[in-house]
Coordinates of C-alpha atoms (C1' of nucleotides) in Angstrom, one line a residue:
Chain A
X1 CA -9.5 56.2 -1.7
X2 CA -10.5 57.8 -4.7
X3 CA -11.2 56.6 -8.4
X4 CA -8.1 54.5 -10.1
X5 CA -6.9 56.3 -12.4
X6 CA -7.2 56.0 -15.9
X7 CA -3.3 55.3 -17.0
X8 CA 0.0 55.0 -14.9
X9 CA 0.6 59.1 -14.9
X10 CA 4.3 58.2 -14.3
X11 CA 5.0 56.4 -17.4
X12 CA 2.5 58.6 -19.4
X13 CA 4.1 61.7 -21.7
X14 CA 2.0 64.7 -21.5
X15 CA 1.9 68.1 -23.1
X16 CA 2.1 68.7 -26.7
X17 CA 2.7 65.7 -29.1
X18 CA 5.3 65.8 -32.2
X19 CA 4.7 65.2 -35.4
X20 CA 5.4 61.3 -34.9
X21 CA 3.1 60.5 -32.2
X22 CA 0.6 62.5 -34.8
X23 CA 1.4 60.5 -37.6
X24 CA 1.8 56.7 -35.9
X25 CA -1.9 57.6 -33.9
X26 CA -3.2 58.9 -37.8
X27 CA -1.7 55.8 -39.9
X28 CA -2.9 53.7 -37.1
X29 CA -6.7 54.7 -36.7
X30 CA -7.1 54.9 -40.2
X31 CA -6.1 52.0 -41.4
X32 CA -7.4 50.3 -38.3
X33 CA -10.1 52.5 -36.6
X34 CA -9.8 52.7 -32.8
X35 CA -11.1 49.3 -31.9
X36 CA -13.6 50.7 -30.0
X37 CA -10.8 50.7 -27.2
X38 CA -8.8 54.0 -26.6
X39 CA -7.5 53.1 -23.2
X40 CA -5.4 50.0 -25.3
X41 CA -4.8 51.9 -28.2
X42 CA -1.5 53.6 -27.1
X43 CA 0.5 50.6 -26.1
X44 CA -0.8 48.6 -29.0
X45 CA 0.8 50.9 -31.0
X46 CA 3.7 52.3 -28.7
X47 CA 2.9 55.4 -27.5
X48 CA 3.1 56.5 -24.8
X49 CA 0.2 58.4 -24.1
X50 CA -2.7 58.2 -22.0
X51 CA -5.9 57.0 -24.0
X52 CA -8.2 59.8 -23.4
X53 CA -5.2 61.7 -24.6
X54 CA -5.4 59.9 -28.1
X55 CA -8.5 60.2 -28.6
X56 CA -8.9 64.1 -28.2
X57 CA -6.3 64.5 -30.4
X58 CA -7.5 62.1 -33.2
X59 CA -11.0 64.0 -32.6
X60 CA -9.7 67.5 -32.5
X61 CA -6.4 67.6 -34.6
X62 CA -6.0 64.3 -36.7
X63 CA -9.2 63.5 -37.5
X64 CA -9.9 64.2 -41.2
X65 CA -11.8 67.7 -42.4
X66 CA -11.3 69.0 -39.6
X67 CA -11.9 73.1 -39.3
X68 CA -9.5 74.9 -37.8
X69 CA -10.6 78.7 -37.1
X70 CA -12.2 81.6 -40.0
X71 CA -15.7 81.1 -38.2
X72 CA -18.0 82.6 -40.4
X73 CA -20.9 84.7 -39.5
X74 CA -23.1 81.7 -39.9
X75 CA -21.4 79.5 -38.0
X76 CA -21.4 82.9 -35.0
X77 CA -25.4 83.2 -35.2
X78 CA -25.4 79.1 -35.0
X79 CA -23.4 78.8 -32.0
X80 CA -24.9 81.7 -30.6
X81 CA -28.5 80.7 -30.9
X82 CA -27.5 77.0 -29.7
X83 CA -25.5 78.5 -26.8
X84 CA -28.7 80.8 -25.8
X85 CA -31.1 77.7 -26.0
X86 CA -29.2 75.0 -24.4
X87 CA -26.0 76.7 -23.2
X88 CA -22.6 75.3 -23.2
X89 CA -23.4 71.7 -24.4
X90 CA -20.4 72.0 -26.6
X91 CA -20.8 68.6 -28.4
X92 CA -24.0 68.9 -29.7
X93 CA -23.0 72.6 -30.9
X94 CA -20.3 71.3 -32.8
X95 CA -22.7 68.5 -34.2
X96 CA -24.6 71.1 -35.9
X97 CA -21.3 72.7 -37.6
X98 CA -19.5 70.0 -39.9
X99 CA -16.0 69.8 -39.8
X100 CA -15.7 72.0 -36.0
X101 CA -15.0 70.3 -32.4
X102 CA -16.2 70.7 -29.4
X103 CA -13.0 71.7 -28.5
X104 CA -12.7 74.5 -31.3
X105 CA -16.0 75.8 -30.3
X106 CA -15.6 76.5 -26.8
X107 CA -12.7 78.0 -27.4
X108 CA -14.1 80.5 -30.3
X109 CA -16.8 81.4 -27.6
X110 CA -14.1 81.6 -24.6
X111 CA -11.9 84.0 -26.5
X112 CA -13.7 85.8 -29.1
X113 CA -17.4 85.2 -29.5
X114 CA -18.1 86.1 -26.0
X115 CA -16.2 89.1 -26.5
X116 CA -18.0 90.0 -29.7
X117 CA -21.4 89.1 -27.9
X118 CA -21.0 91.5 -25.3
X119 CA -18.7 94.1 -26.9
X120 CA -15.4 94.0 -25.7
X121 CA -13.0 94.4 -28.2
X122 CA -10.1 93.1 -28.7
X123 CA -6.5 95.6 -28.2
X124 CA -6.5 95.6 -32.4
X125 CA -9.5 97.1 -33.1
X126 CA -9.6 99.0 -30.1
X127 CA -6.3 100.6 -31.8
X128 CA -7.7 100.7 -35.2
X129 CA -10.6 102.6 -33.6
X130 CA -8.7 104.9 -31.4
X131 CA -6.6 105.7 -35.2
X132 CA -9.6 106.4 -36.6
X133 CA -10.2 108.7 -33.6
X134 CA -7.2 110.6 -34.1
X135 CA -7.5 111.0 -37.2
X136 CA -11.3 112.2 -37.2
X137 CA -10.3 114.6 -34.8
X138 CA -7.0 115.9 -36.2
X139 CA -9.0 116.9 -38.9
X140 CA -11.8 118.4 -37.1
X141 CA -9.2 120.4 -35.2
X142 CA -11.5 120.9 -32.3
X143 CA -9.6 121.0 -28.7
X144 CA -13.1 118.9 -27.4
X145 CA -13.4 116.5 -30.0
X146 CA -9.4 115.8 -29.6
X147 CA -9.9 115.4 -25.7
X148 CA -12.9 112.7 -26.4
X149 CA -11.3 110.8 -29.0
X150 CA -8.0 110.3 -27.1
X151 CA -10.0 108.7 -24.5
X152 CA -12.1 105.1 -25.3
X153 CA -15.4 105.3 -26.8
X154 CA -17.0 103.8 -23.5
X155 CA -15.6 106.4 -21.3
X156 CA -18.4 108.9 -22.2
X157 CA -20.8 105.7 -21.4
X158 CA -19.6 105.5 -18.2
X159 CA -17.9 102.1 -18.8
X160 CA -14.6 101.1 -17.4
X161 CA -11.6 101.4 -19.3
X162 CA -11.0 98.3 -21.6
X163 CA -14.9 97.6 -21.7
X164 CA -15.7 98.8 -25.0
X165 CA -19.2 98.1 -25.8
X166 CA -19.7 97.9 -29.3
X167 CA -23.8 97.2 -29.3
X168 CA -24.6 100.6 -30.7
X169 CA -22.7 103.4 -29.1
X170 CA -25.1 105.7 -29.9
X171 CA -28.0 104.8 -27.9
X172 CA -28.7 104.8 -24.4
X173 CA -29.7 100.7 -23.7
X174 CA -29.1 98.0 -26.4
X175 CA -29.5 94.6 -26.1
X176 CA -28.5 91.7 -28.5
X177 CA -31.1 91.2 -31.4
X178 CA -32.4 88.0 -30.7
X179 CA -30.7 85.5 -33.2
X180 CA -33.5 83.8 -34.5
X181 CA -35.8 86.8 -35.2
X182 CA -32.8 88.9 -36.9
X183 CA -31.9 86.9 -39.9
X184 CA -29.0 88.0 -41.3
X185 CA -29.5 90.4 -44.2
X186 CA -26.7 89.6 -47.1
X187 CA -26.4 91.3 -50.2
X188 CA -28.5 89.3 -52.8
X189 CA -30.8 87.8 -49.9
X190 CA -31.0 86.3 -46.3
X191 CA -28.8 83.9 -45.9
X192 CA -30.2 83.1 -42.1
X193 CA -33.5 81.4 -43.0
X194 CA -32.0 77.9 -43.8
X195 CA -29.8 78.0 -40.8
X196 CA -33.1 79.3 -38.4
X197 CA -34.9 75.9 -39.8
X198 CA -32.1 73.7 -38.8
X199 CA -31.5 75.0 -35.8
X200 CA -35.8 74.9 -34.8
X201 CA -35.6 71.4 -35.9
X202 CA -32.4 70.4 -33.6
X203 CA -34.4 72.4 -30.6
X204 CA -37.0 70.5 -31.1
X205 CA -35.2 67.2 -31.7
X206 CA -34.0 67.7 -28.2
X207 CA -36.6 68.8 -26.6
X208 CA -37.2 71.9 -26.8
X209 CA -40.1 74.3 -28.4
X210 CA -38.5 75.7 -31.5
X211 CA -40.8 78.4 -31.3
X212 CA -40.9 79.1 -27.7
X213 CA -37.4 78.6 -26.6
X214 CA -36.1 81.4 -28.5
X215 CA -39.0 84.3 -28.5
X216 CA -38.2 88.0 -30.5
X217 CA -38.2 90.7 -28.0
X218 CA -41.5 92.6 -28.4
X219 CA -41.6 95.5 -30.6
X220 CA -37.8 94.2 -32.3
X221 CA -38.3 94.6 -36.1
X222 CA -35.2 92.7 -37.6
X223 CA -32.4 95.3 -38.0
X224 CA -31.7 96.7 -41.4
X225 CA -28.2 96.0 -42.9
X226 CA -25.5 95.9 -40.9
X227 CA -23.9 99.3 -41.5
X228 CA -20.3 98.8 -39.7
X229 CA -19.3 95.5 -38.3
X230 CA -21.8 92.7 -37.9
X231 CA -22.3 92.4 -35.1
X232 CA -25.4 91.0 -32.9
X233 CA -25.9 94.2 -31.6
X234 CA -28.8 96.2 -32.6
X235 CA -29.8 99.7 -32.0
X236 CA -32.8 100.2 -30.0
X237 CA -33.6 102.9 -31.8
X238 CA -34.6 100.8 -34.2
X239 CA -37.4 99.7 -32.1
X240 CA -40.3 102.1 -33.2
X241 CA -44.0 101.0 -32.1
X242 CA -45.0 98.5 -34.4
X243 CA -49.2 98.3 -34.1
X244 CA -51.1 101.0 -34.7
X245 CA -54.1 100.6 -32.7
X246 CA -52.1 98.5 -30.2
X247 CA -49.6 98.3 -27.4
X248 CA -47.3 100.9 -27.7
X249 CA -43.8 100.4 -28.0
X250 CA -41.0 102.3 -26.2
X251 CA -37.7 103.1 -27.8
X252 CA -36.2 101.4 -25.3
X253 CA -37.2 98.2 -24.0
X254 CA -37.2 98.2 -20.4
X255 CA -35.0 95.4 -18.5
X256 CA -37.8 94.2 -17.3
X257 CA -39.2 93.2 -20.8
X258 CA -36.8 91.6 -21.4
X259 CA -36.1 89.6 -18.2
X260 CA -39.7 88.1 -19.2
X261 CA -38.7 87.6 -22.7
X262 CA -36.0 85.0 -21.6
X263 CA -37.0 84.2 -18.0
X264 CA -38.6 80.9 -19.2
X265 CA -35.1 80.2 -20.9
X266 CA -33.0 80.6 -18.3
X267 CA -29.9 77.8 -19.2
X268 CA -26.3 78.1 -18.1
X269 CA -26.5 81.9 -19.8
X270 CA -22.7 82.9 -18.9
X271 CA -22.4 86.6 -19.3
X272 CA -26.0 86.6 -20.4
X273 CA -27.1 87.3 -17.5
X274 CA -26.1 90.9 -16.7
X275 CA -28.0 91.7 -20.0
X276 CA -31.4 89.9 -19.2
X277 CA -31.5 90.7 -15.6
X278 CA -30.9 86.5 -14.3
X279 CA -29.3 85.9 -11.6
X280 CA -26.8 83.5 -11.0
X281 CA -27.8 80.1 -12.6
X282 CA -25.9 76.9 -11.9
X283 CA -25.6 74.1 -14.5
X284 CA -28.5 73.0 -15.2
X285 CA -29.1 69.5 -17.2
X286 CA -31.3 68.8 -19.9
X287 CA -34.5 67.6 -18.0
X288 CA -34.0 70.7 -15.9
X289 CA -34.1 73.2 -18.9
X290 CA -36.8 71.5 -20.7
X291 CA -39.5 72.6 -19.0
X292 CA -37.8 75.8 -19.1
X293 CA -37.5 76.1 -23.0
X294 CA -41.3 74.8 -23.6
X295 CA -43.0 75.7 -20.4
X296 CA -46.3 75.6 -21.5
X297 CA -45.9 71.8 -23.1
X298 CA -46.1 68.9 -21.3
X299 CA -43.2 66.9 -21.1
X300 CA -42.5 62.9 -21.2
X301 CA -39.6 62.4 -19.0
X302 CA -37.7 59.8 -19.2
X303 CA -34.5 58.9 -16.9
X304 CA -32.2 60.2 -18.7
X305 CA -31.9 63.9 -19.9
X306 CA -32.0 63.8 -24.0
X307 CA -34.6 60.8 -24.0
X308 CA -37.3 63.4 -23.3
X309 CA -39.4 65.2 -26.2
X310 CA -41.3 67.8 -25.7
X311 CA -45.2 68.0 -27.5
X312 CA -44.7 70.9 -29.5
X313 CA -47.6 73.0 -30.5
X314 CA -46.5 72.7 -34.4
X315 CA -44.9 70.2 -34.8
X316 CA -46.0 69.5 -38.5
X317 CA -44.5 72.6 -39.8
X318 CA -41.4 71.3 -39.3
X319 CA -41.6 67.3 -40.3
X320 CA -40.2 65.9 -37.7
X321 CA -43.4 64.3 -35.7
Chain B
dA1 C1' 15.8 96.3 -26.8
dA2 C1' 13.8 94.3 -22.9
dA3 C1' 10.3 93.3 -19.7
dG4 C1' 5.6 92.9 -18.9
dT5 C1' 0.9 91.8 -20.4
dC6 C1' -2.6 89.8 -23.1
dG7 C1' -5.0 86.6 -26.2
dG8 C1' -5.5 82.2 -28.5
dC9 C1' -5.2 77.6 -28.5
dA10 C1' -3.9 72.8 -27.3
dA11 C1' -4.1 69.7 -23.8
dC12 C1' -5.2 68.0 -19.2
dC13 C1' -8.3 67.0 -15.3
dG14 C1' -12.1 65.3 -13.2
dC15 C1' -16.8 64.3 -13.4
dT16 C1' -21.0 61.9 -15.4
dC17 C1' -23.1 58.8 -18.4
dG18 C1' -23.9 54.4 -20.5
dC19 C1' -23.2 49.7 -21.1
dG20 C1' -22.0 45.1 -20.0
dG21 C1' -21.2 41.5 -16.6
Chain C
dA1 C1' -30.3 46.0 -8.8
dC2 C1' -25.6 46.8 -8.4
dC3 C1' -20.9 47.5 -9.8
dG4 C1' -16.9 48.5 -12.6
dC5 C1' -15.0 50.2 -16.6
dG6 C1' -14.4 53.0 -20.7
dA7 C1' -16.2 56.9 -23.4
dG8 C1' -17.5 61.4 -23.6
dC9 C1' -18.0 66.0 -22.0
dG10 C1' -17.2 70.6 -20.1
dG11 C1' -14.2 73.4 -17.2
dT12 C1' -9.6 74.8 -16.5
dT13 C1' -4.7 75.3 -17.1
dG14 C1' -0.4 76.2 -19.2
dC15 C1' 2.3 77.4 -23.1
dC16 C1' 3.6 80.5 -26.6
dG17 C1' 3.5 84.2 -29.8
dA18 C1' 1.9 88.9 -30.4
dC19 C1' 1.6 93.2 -28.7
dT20 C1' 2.4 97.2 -25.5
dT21 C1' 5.0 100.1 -22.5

DNA sequence: AAAGTCGGCAACCGCTCGCGG
DNA sequence: ACCGCGAGCGGTTGCCGACTT
């Protein structure tokens, strides 16, 4: 005997609602709010729809300024660093970007983020690229050049067909510059710097170590401007030895590097894993990462996962004692 | 032109959490 | 301390339009 169920399913509508149901749920909540009740809320106003249906579409489609896609770059490195630190706690992602659901954001990372993360790209710019190809080597008129540009890019990486990496072709190993140690460069300025704070602050509100629970990989300087598509993706070569008298820096990081640059920050990392060496992690909750994300702190637990803070070593630097 | 495939998004499902009795 | 209920969350599914062959 299982759990009772949350509405009669037989008497429910499902699947996508009209514009009426839209607009008697809108005129309804705002003039009344939801009294705090969304199981009642559909008969009191003669739907018929299940509750928890209402309310996911009052919170992602009715409710007002509400974003509907043209991420920005910002919002990317945002839900990208978030994702990294406390992986796919969608909610409190979409906390941090007015105006965006949780809904909207997993989405963005399920279809296209992810994709952009790791390199795959989609059929159109795979096209526009393969044009470019052709053209390149129409021009060149060279038999060898034609023969590599009719295939995909990743084919001379060894890559399977479809899998175009776009972290920097030219090099031999690339990982993803590390969000909060690459600010983005803009024309004018860097524009990254305000979100880095608010995003250290919201780490730390939760328990994390702002400082710890995203660390550069060594030897990383941040990347110059982005010369084609912005992209997380820097080139390694980029990584030139950075003390003098010190620890010398290889071109190429070795995997091991940078296993130990994010083994202590090892959340849900889906995908992530294959480029920091993890193995397979299952879901881990918020009391499980914490010790993770500020290993070196000690930690006040309390019974429930977001109730716990973390002693950061600074906090003062950022206000929020 | 038609069939097949892919990608994006809205919505659903089932589980956990938190609160009140 | 325990139980039941509603809210909230994250994973998954299914639909539909765009694109490819």
């Amino acid at each position: 005997m299982g759990r009772a169920p949350c509405c009669d399913k037989a008497s429910v509508k499902k699947g996508p609602w009209s514009p009426e149901e839209d607009a008697t749920l809108k005129s309804y909540i705002e003039q009344n709010g939801t009294g705090g009740n969304w199981i009642a809320l559909p008969q009191k106003i003669g739907l018929k729809r299940c509750g928890k249906s209402c309310r996911l579409r009052w919170l992602n489609y009715l409710r007002p300024n509400i974003k509907h896609g043209g991420f920005s770059e910002e919002e990317d490195r945002i839900i990208l660093s978030l994702y990294i630190s406390i992986g796919s706690r969608w909610s409190i992602i979409a906390a941090q970007l007015p105006g965006r659901t949780d809904n909207d954001i997993k989405n963005y990372w399920n279809t296209r983020l992810k994709k952009k993360l790791f390199g795959k790209q989609s059929r159109k710019d795979q096209r526009q690229q393969q044009h470019l190809a052709r053209q390149a080597a129409a021009a060149a008129g060279d038999g060898q050049i034609k023969q590599e540009a009719s295939g995909s890019a990743n084919e001379s990486d060894g890559l399977a067909p479809g899998a175009n990496y776009s972290w920097h072709h030219h090099h031999s190993m690339a990982v993803p510059v590390h969000p909060m140690s690459a600010p983005m460069v803009v024309e004018g300025g860097r524009v990254g710097d305000d979100v880095d704070e608010s995003i250290r602050k919201l780490l730390f509100k939760l328990g994390g170590n702002p400082f710890a629970a995203l660390p550069a990989p060594p030897c990383i300087p941040p990347p110059p401007m982005y010369e084609e598509e912005p992209s997380f993706a820097a080139p390694l070569a980029h990584a030139m030895p950075l003390n003098e008298g010190g620890m010398q820096c290889s071109s190429v990081l070795p995997a091991l590097e940078l296993d130990e640059s994010f083994h202590f920050n090892q959340v849900k990392l889906d995908g992530l894993e294959c480029l920091f060496g993890m193995g397979d992690h299952h879901n881990m909750r918020w009391n499980e990462v914490s010790p993770l994300v500020c290993p070196n702190n000690a930690v006040a637990s309390s019974s429930q996962g977001m109730q716990q803070y973390c002693i950061a070593e600074e906090p003062a630097d950022l206000g929020m004692q």
